[in-house]
Short mmCIF file of C-alpha atoms in Angstrom, two decimals:
data_model
loop_
_atom_site.label_atom_id
_atom_site.label_comp_id
_atom_site.label_asym_id
_atom_site.label_seq_id
_atom_site.Cartn_x
_atom_site.Cartn_y
_atom_site.Cartn_z
CA MET W 1 56.60 211.71 189.59
CA ARG W 2 57.55 209.27 186.82
CA THR W 3 59.38 207.14 189.37
CA GLY W 4 56.23 207.05 191.49
CA ARG W 5 54.21 205.64 188.59
CA ARG W 6 56.86 203.00 187.88
CA VAL W 7 56.94 202.02 191.53
CA ALA W 8 53.13 201.86 191.66
CA SER W 9 53.14 199.60 188.59
CA ALA W 10 55.80 197.35 190.07
CA LEU W 11 53.90 197.16 193.35
CA ALA W 12 50.66 196.27 191.54
CA VAL W 13 52.42 193.36 189.84
CA LEU W 14 53.75 192.17 193.20
CA VAL W 15 50.30 192.35 194.79
CA ILE W 16 48.86 190.20 192.02
CA ALA W 17 51.77 187.74 192.22
CA TRP W 18 51.44 187.29 195.99
CA ALA W 19 47.65 187.34 196.29
CA GLY W 20 47.05 183.76 195.13
CA PRO W 21 49.43 181.92 197.49
CA LEU W 22 48.51 184.06 200.48
CA ALA W 23 44.77 183.64 200.00
CA ALA W 24 45.12 179.85 199.75
CA THR W 25 47.13 179.47 202.97
CA PRO W 26 45.44 178.88 206.34
CA ALA W 27 45.56 181.76 208.80
CA GLY W 28 48.68 181.76 210.94
CA ALA W 29 50.50 179.34 208.65
CA ALA W 30 52.13 181.91 206.37
CA TRP W 31 53.48 185.37 206.43
CA SER W 32 50.96 188.16 206.05
CA PRO W 33 51.44 191.84 205.19
CA ALA W 34 50.04 192.83 208.59
CA ALA W 35 52.88 190.95 210.29
CA SER W 36 55.60 192.40 208.04
CA SER W 37 56.33 195.31 210.33
CA ALA W 38 55.13 197.05 213.41
CA ALA W 39 53.53 200.34 212.41
CA ASP W 40 53.16 203.34 214.69
CA GLY W 41 51.17 202.40 217.77
CA ALA W 42 51.64 198.67 217.22
CA PRO W 43 52.83 196.22 219.90
CA ALA W 44 56.53 195.72 220.61
CA PRO W 45 58.57 194.82 217.52
CA ARG W 46 59.05 191.20 216.52
CA ALA W 47 60.86 189.55 213.66
CA ALA W 48 58.41 189.37 210.79
CA LYS W 49 58.08 186.19 208.76
CA VAL W 50 59.80 187.18 205.53
CA PRO W 51 59.42 184.87 202.53
CA VAL W 52 62.47 182.71 201.86
CA GLY W 53 64.76 184.31 199.31
CA GLU W 54 63.38 187.83 199.70
CA PRO W 55 65.95 190.34 201.00
CA ARG W 56 65.26 191.64 204.48
CA GLY W 57 66.60 194.15 206.92
CA LYS W 58 66.32 195.17 210.56
CA VAL W 59 65.37 198.71 211.59
CA VAL W 60 68.28 200.05 213.68
CA SER W 61 67.10 203.63 214.26
CA ARG W 62 66.57 204.82 217.83
CA ILE W 63 63.14 206.20 217.01
CA THR W 64 60.37 205.24 214.58
CA LEU W 65 61.76 205.07 211.03
CA SER W 66 59.67 207.03 208.52
CA ILE W 67 58.35 205.36 205.39
CA ARG W 68 58.34 207.84 202.49
CA GLU W 69 56.60 207.94 199.11
CA GLU W 70 59.88 208.74 197.31
CA PRO W 71 63.55 208.27 198.37
CA THR W 72 63.75 211.66 200.08
CA SER W 73 62.81 212.95 203.52
CA ARG W 74 60.79 215.72 201.87
CA SER W 75 58.28 213.35 200.23
CA ALA W 76 54.95 212.29 201.70
CA TYR W 77 55.00 210.34 204.99
CA LEU W 78 53.32 206.92 204.58
CA GLY W 79 53.85 205.49 208.06
CA GLY W 80 56.59 204.31 210.36
CA LEU W 81 58.53 201.25 211.51
CA ARG W 82 59.60 200.64 215.09
CA PRO W 83 63.23 199.96 215.99
CA GLY W 84 64.08 196.25 215.88
CA THR W 85 61.43 195.40 213.28
CA VAL W 86 62.57 192.98 210.56
CA ILE W 87 61.22 194.09 207.20
CA PRO W 88 61.14 192.70 203.64
CA LEU W 89 63.16 194.75 201.14
CA PHE W 90 62.40 194.72 197.41
CA CYS W 91 65.37 196.67 196.03
CA LYS W 92 67.56 199.73 196.64
CA VAL W 93 67.90 203.09 194.85
CA ARG W 94 70.00 206.21 195.22
CA GLY W 95 68.21 209.15 196.79
CA GLU W 96 68.69 211.91 199.33
CA ASN W 97 71.88 211.75 201.39
CA VAL W 98 71.05 210.73 204.98
CA ASP W 99 74.06 210.98 207.30
CA GLY W 100 76.46 210.12 204.46
CA ASN W 101 74.34 207.32 202.94
CA THR W 102 72.50 207.92 199.64
CA LEU W 103 70.83 204.49 199.48
CA TRP W 104 67.13 203.97 200.13
CA TYR W 105 65.24 200.66 200.22
CA LEU W 106 61.94 200.10 198.47
CA LEU W 107 59.90 197.97 200.86
CA GLY W 108 59.00 194.43 199.86
CA ASP W 109 55.71 192.53 200.09
CA ALA W 110 54.04 195.12 197.87
CA ARG W 111 54.04 197.58 200.75
CA PRO W 112 54.47 201.04 199.25
CA GLY W 113 57.29 203.30 200.27
CA TYR W 114 60.97 203.82 200.84
CA VAL W 115 63.11 203.84 203.98
CA ALA W 116 66.57 205.36 204.40
CA ALA W 117 69.20 202.59 204.26
CA ARG W 118 71.17 204.51 206.91
CA TYR W 119 68.75 203.15 209.51
CA VAL W 120 68.27 199.61 208.17
CA GLU W 121 70.79 196.81 208.68
CA ASN W 122 70.37 194.55 205.67
CA GLN W 123 70.44 190.86 206.62
CA SER W 124 70.83 189.59 203.07
CA PRO W 125 71.97 191.14 199.76
CA VAL W 126 69.58 193.69 198.29
CA PRO W 127 69.68 194.29 194.50
CA PHE W 128 69.44 197.71 192.87
CA CYS W 129 66.01 198.51 191.44
CA ARG W 130 65.69 198.06 187.69
CA ARG W 131 64.79 201.17 185.77
#
C-alpha cells in the first residue's frame, strides 16, 4: 500500500494546486471535476474540457471502463467511465497485464484511481509517474 499513500499525497497536492483557480472562475466558464468524465448512470458521454497542456485520453472500451484504486483489476473499484468519454490523464505506470498491455493511467484533475491503458486511446503524450 506504499504506492497508495504516494498517490494520495500526490493527489492532495493537485487538489490544493487546482482549488484556487477553479474557485475564482465563474460557473460554466472553466472545466470542473464533475464534467471530467461521465460516471456510471450519467448522461451520454461528451468530450470533457481538459486543461490545456494536461495529457488526455478517450475511453475506447465497449462497456463501462472500471476505475481502480491500484493498477490491477483486483484492487478496489472506485467507479466507471463510459465509452467515448475524454478524460484527463496525470501519468502512466506499469501494472497488471490487460490483453497484452501492462500500462495503466493515473487519472488527472486530482480524481483518484487508475484505468487500464488498453482501453484508453491517449490523445497526447503521457509521462511515466515519478517514484
